[in-house]
């Protein structure tokens, strides 16, 4: 029987057609993303996240971004998270540098951030990207542009100059421009048009970030994945600060409708997947 891959794990429980998109991506897209990151000169990596939902940031995105930022620190990078005011307080307590972009900023704000940090790479995890009409829309097609800072402009400005990775789970996130026509025709959704050099898909974007971390662990023999307890502690704190489940819009520690038991299942499956490789490389 074929051994379950990291991609298989992060695509468990799919409800939004991500396995359809998988057919249009490289087989080992998570390993590709990890190899790309490890090829970067050790410097500043900008990570963006924060998806506006009903007055708050949703629980999907910030958690995975924080855990990936911690992994990048262990690998010698300087992670800086770029987001807007709806994620204020989420990352600072973790000792992760954060830069805020105003929701009424224009694309020139991205120029200022890129000039200030000179990043070696950009990573987006569950951040809305504008569609062909320049609109930021949620999965219901509602225009959330007035509450979305133009963080995707970082990726527009970086195109062809700075390597980029986009993580998404629905079709309207940064990076989905790579498969925009597939999202439009096969998922019957209006896609984000913002491209990334590497697209990572998952049933939940947090899990896509975990998948990148797992692949980094396999390649470096470092224990980089968070424990379920570490992830749950961060998630609970963001809920206390206002984040909501993207499905129910409630202030609960659920992500895209999945409860803690599913989060634990995914993290533990990834840890079990990388364990043999870590033992082999350490011996």
Short mmCIF file of C-alpha atoms in Angstrom, two decimals, residues 34-274:
data_model
loop_
_atom_site.label_atom_id
_atom_site.label_comp_id
_atom_site.label_asym_id
_atom_site.label_seq_id
_atom_site.Cartn_x
_atom_site.Cartn_y
_atom_site.Cartn_z
CA UNK A 34 10.45 23.66 1.43
CA UNK A 35 13.35 23.24 -0.98
CA UNK A 36 12.72 26.72 -2.32
CA UNK A 37 12.81 28.21 1.18
CA UNK A 38 16.03 26.40 2.04
CA UNK A 39 17.63 27.80 -1.11
CA UNK A 40 17.10 31.37 0.08
CA UNK A 41 19.93 33.41 1.53
CA UNK A 42 19.38 33.71 5.26
CA UNK A 43 17.69 37.06 5.62
CA UNK A 44 14.24 38.57 6.14
CA UNK A 45 11.19 36.61 5.03
CA UNK A 46 7.90 38.51 4.84
CA UNK A 47 4.82 36.47 5.69
CA UNK A 48 1.31 37.83 5.20
CA UNK A 49 -1.95 36.55 6.63
CA UNK A 50 -5.25 37.70 8.10
CA UNK A 51 -8.56 37.19 6.30
CA UNK A 52 -11.40 39.54 7.25
CA UNK A 53 -14.58 37.79 8.41
CA UNK A 54 -17.56 39.58 9.97
CA UNK A 55 -15.56 42.29 11.72
CA UNK A 56 -12.58 40.17 12.74
CA UNK A 57 -9.70 38.10 11.43
CA UNK A 58 -10.57 34.45 10.92
CA UNK A 59 -8.82 31.69 12.85
CA UNK A 60 -7.37 30.16 9.69
CA UNK A 61 -4.07 31.75 8.67
CA UNK A 62 -2.54 33.43 11.72
CA UNK A 63 -1.93 30.12 13.49
CA UNK A 64 -0.13 28.51 10.57
CA UNK A 65 1.78 31.71 9.90
CA UNK A 66 3.02 31.97 13.48
CA UNK A 67 4.16 28.34 13.52
CA UNK A 68 5.95 28.72 10.17
CA UNK A 69 7.59 31.94 11.36
CA UNK A 70 8.96 30.07 14.39
CA UNK A 71 10.32 27.33 12.13
CA UNK A 72 11.97 29.94 9.90
CA UNK A 73 13.64 31.46 12.95
CA UNK A 74 15.14 28.08 13.82
CA UNK A 75 16.49 27.88 10.28
CA UNK A 76 18.26 31.22 10.60
CA UNK A 77 15.77 33.52 8.90
CA UNK A 78 14.26 36.74 10.23
CA UNK A 79 10.50 36.35 9.82
CA UNK A 80 8.36 39.49 9.70
CA UNK A 81 4.58 39.18 9.47
CA UNK A 82 2.74 41.78 7.40
CA UNK A 83 -0.95 42.10 8.20
CA UNK A 84 -3.62 44.61 9.17
CA UNK A 85 -5.23 45.81 12.38
CA UNK A 86 -7.57 42.82 12.66
CA UNK A 87 -4.56 40.69 13.71
CA UNK A 88 -3.15 43.21 16.16
CA UNK A 89 -1.67 41.46 19.20
CA UNK A 90 -1.66 37.99 17.64
CA UNK A 91 2.07 37.68 16.99
CA UNK A 92 3.85 40.16 19.22
CA UNK A 93 3.53 37.95 22.31
CA UNK A 94 5.31 35.19 20.37
CA UNK A 95 8.29 37.46 19.79
CA UNK A 96 7.54 37.65 16.06
CA UNK A 97 8.15 41.00 14.42
CA UNK A 98 5.00 42.40 12.87
CA UNK A 99 4.38 45.22 10.38
CA UNK A 100 0.89 46.60 9.88
CA UNK A 101 -0.62 47.88 6.65
CA UNK A 102 -3.64 50.19 6.80
CA UNK A 103 -6.86 48.93 5.23
CA UNK A 104 -7.15 52.19 3.30
CA UNK A 105 -3.56 52.07 2.01
CA UNK A 106 -2.81 51.90 -1.68
CA UNK A 107 -0.28 49.70 -3.43
CA UNK A 108 2.54 52.14 -2.66
CA UNK A 109 2.47 50.82 0.93
CA UNK A 110 3.95 47.61 -0.44
CA UNK A 111 6.83 49.55 -1.99
CA UNK A 112 7.64 51.06 1.41
CA UNK A 113 7.61 47.68 3.15
CA UNK A 114 9.78 46.02 0.52
CA UNK A 115 12.25 48.92 0.68
CA UNK A 116 12.38 48.76 4.47
CA UNK A 117 12.94 45.00 4.80
CA UNK A 118 14.65 43.87 1.57
CA UNK A 119 13.12 40.37 1.89
CA UNK A 120 14.73 37.26 0.45
CA UNK A 121 11.29 35.68 0.04
CA UNK A 122 7.56 36.21 0.52
CA UNK A 123 5.02 33.73 1.91
CA UNK A 124 1.27 34.21 2.10
CA UNK A 125 -0.97 31.99 4.21
CA UNK A 126 -4.72 32.51 3.84
CA UNK A 127 -4.61 36.13 2.68
CA UNK A 128 -7.24 37.36 0.27
CA UNK A 129 -6.03 38.32 -3.19
CA UNK A 130 -7.86 40.68 -5.53
CA UNK A 131 -9.85 39.23 -8.40
CA UNK A 132 -9.82 40.30 -12.05
CA UNK A 133 -11.96 43.34 -11.16
CA UNK A 134 -9.61 44.39 -8.38
CA UNK A 135 -12.05 43.29 -5.68
CA UNK A 136 -11.25 41.38 -2.49
CA UNK A 137 -14.14 38.95 -2.05
CA UNK A 138 -14.87 36.23 0.48
CA UNK A 139 -16.08 32.72 -0.36
CA UNK A 140 -19.67 33.99 -0.47
CA UNK A 141 -18.70 36.58 -3.06
CA UNK A 142 -19.12 39.48 -0.63
CA UNK A 143 -16.81 42.44 -1.28
CA UNK A 144 -14.51 42.84 1.73
CA UNK A 145 -12.23 45.41 0.07
CA UNK A 146 -12.98 48.19 2.63
CA UNK A 147 -11.59 45.91 5.35
CA UNK A 148 -8.65 44.39 3.46
CA UNK A 149 -5.25 46.02 3.33
CA UNK A 150 -3.52 45.52 -0.05
CA UNK A 151 -0.99 42.99 1.24
CA UNK A 152 -1.23 41.19 -2.09
CA UNK A 153 0.52 44.19 -3.67
CA UNK A 154 3.70 42.79 -2.11
CA UNK A 155 3.37 39.82 -4.46
CA UNK A 156 2.61 41.98 -7.47
CA UNK A 157 5.70 44.07 -6.79
CA UNK A 158 7.86 40.98 -6.14
CA UNK A 159 6.88 39.15 -9.31
CA UNK A 160 10.03 38.05 -11.12
CA UNK A 161 12.26 39.74 -8.54
CA UNK A 162 11.72 38.03 -5.17
CA UNK A 163 10.61 34.38 -4.79
CA UNK A 164 7.06 33.89 -3.53
CA UNK A 165 4.93 31.11 -2.03
CA UNK A 166 1.16 31.28 -1.62
CA UNK A 167 -0.94 29.00 0.61
CA UNK A 168 -4.69 28.74 0.14
CA UNK A 169 -7.69 26.49 0.58
CA UNK A 170 -10.50 28.01 -1.44
CA UNK A 171 -9.58 29.91 -4.58
CA UNK A 172 -9.63 33.55 -3.48
CA UNK A 173 -6.24 33.65 -1.77
CA UNK A 174 -2.87 34.98 -2.87
CA UNK A 175 -1.27 32.34 -5.10
CA UNK A 176 -4.51 31.06 -6.61
CA UNK A 177 -3.84 33.12 -9.69
CA UNK A 178 -1.64 30.18 -10.72
CA UNK A 179 -4.79 28.10 -11.26
CA UNK A 180 -7.33 30.87 -11.77
CA UNK A 181 -8.92 29.33 -14.84
CA UNK A 182 -9.33 25.98 -13.09
CA UNK A 183 -10.94 27.68 -10.07
CA UNK A 184 -13.26 29.56 -12.43
CA UNK A 185 -14.30 26.61 -14.58
CA UNK A 186 -14.05 23.55 -12.34
CA UNK A 187 -14.89 25.02 -8.92
CA UNK A 188 -17.29 27.63 -10.32
CA UNK A 189 -15.79 30.36 -8.13
CA UNK A 190 -14.36 33.79 -8.84
CA UNK A 191 -10.62 33.34 -8.27
CA UNK A 192 -7.95 35.63 -6.97
CA UNK A 193 -5.69 36.62 -9.84
CA UNK A 194 -2.54 37.09 -7.71
CA UNK A 195 0.14 34.58 -8.64
CA UNK A 196 3.00 33.07 -6.63
CA UNK A 197 6.05 31.15 -7.79
CA UNK A 198 4.84 28.15 -5.81
CA UNK A 199 1.22 27.44 -4.85
CA UNK A 200 0.46 25.30 -1.82
CA UNK A 201 -3.08 23.99 -1.34
CA UNK A 202 -4.66 22.32 1.67
CA UNK A 203 -8.10 21.65 3.10
CA UNK A 204 -7.28 24.34 5.69
CA UNK A 205 -4.55 26.87 5.05
CA UNK A 206 -3.09 26.37 8.53
CA UNK A 207 -2.52 22.74 7.52
CA UNK A 208 -0.74 23.91 4.39
CA UNK A 209 1.67 25.84 6.59
CA UNK A 210 2.13 22.74 8.75
CA UNK A 211 2.84 20.77 5.59
CA UNK A 212 5.63 23.16 4.63
CA UNK A 213 7.07 22.84 8.13
CA UNK A 214 6.91 19.03 7.92
CA UNK A 215 8.74 19.09 4.59
CA UNK A 216 11.37 21.42 6.05
CA UNK A 217 11.81 18.96 8.93
CA UNK A 218 12.32 16.06 6.54
CA UNK A 219 14.93 17.97 4.56
CA UNK A 220 16.89 19.30 7.54
CA UNK A 221 16.41 16.59 10.22
CA UNK A 222 15.24 19.34 12.60
CA UNK A 223 12.15 19.00 14.76
CA UNK A 224 10.24 22.02 13.51
CA UNK A 225 6.59 21.01 13.77
CA UNK A 226 4.68 22.45 16.74
CA UNK A 227 2.97 20.22 19.23
CA UNK A 228 -0.82 20.24 19.26
CA UNK A 229 -0.66 21.93 22.67
CA UNK A 230 1.51 24.77 21.31
CA UNK A 231 -0.81 25.31 18.36
CA UNK A 232 -3.92 25.17 20.53
CA UNK A 233 -2.50 27.70 22.99
CA UNK A 234 -1.83 30.18 20.19
CA UNK A 235 -5.26 29.61 18.64
CA UNK A 236 -7.04 30.12 21.95
CA UNK A 237 -5.19 33.38 22.50
CA UNK A 238 -6.21 34.75 19.11
CA UNK A 239 -9.82 33.84 19.85
CA UNK A 240 -9.55 35.77 23.09
CA UNK A 241 -8.28 38.71 21.04
CA UNK A 242 -11.24 38.46 18.67
CA UNK A 243 -10.61 35.95 15.89
CA UNK A 244 -13.55 33.93 14.60
CA UNK A 245 -14.16 30.61 12.89
CA UNK A 246 -14.56 31.36 9.20
CA UNK A 247 -17.61 29.09 8.87
CA UNK A 248 -19.69 29.87 11.95
CA UNK A 249 -18.32 33.41 12.57
CA UNK A 250 -18.20 32.51 16.26
CA UNK A 251 -15.39 33.31 18.68
CA UNK A 252 -14.46 29.66 19.19
CA UNK A 253 -11.29 27.64 18.70
CA UNK A 254 -12.50 26.07 15.48
CA UNK A 255 -10.89 26.59 12.07
CA UNK A 256 -13.06 26.44 8.94
CA UNK A 257 -15.60 24.51 10.98
CA UNK A 258 -13.12 21.90 12.21
CA UNK A 259 -12.72 21.44 15.97
CA UNK A 260 -9.58 20.79 18.04
CA UNK A 261 -9.77 17.02 17.51
CA UNK A 262 -9.24 17.41 13.77
CA UNK A 263 -6.39 19.87 14.28
CA UNK A 264 -4.75 17.32 16.56
CA UNK A 265 -5.29 14.55 14.00
CA UNK A 266 -3.51 16.50 11.26
CA UNK A 267 -0.57 17.62 13.38
CA UNK A 268 -0.01 14.17 14.83
CA UNK A 269 -0.23 12.56 11.38
CA UNK A 270 2.43 14.96 10.09
CA UNK A 271 4.63 14.27 13.10
CA UNK A 272 4.32 10.52 12.54
CA UNK A 273 5.09 11.00 8.85
CA UNK A 274 8.38 12.83 9.45
#
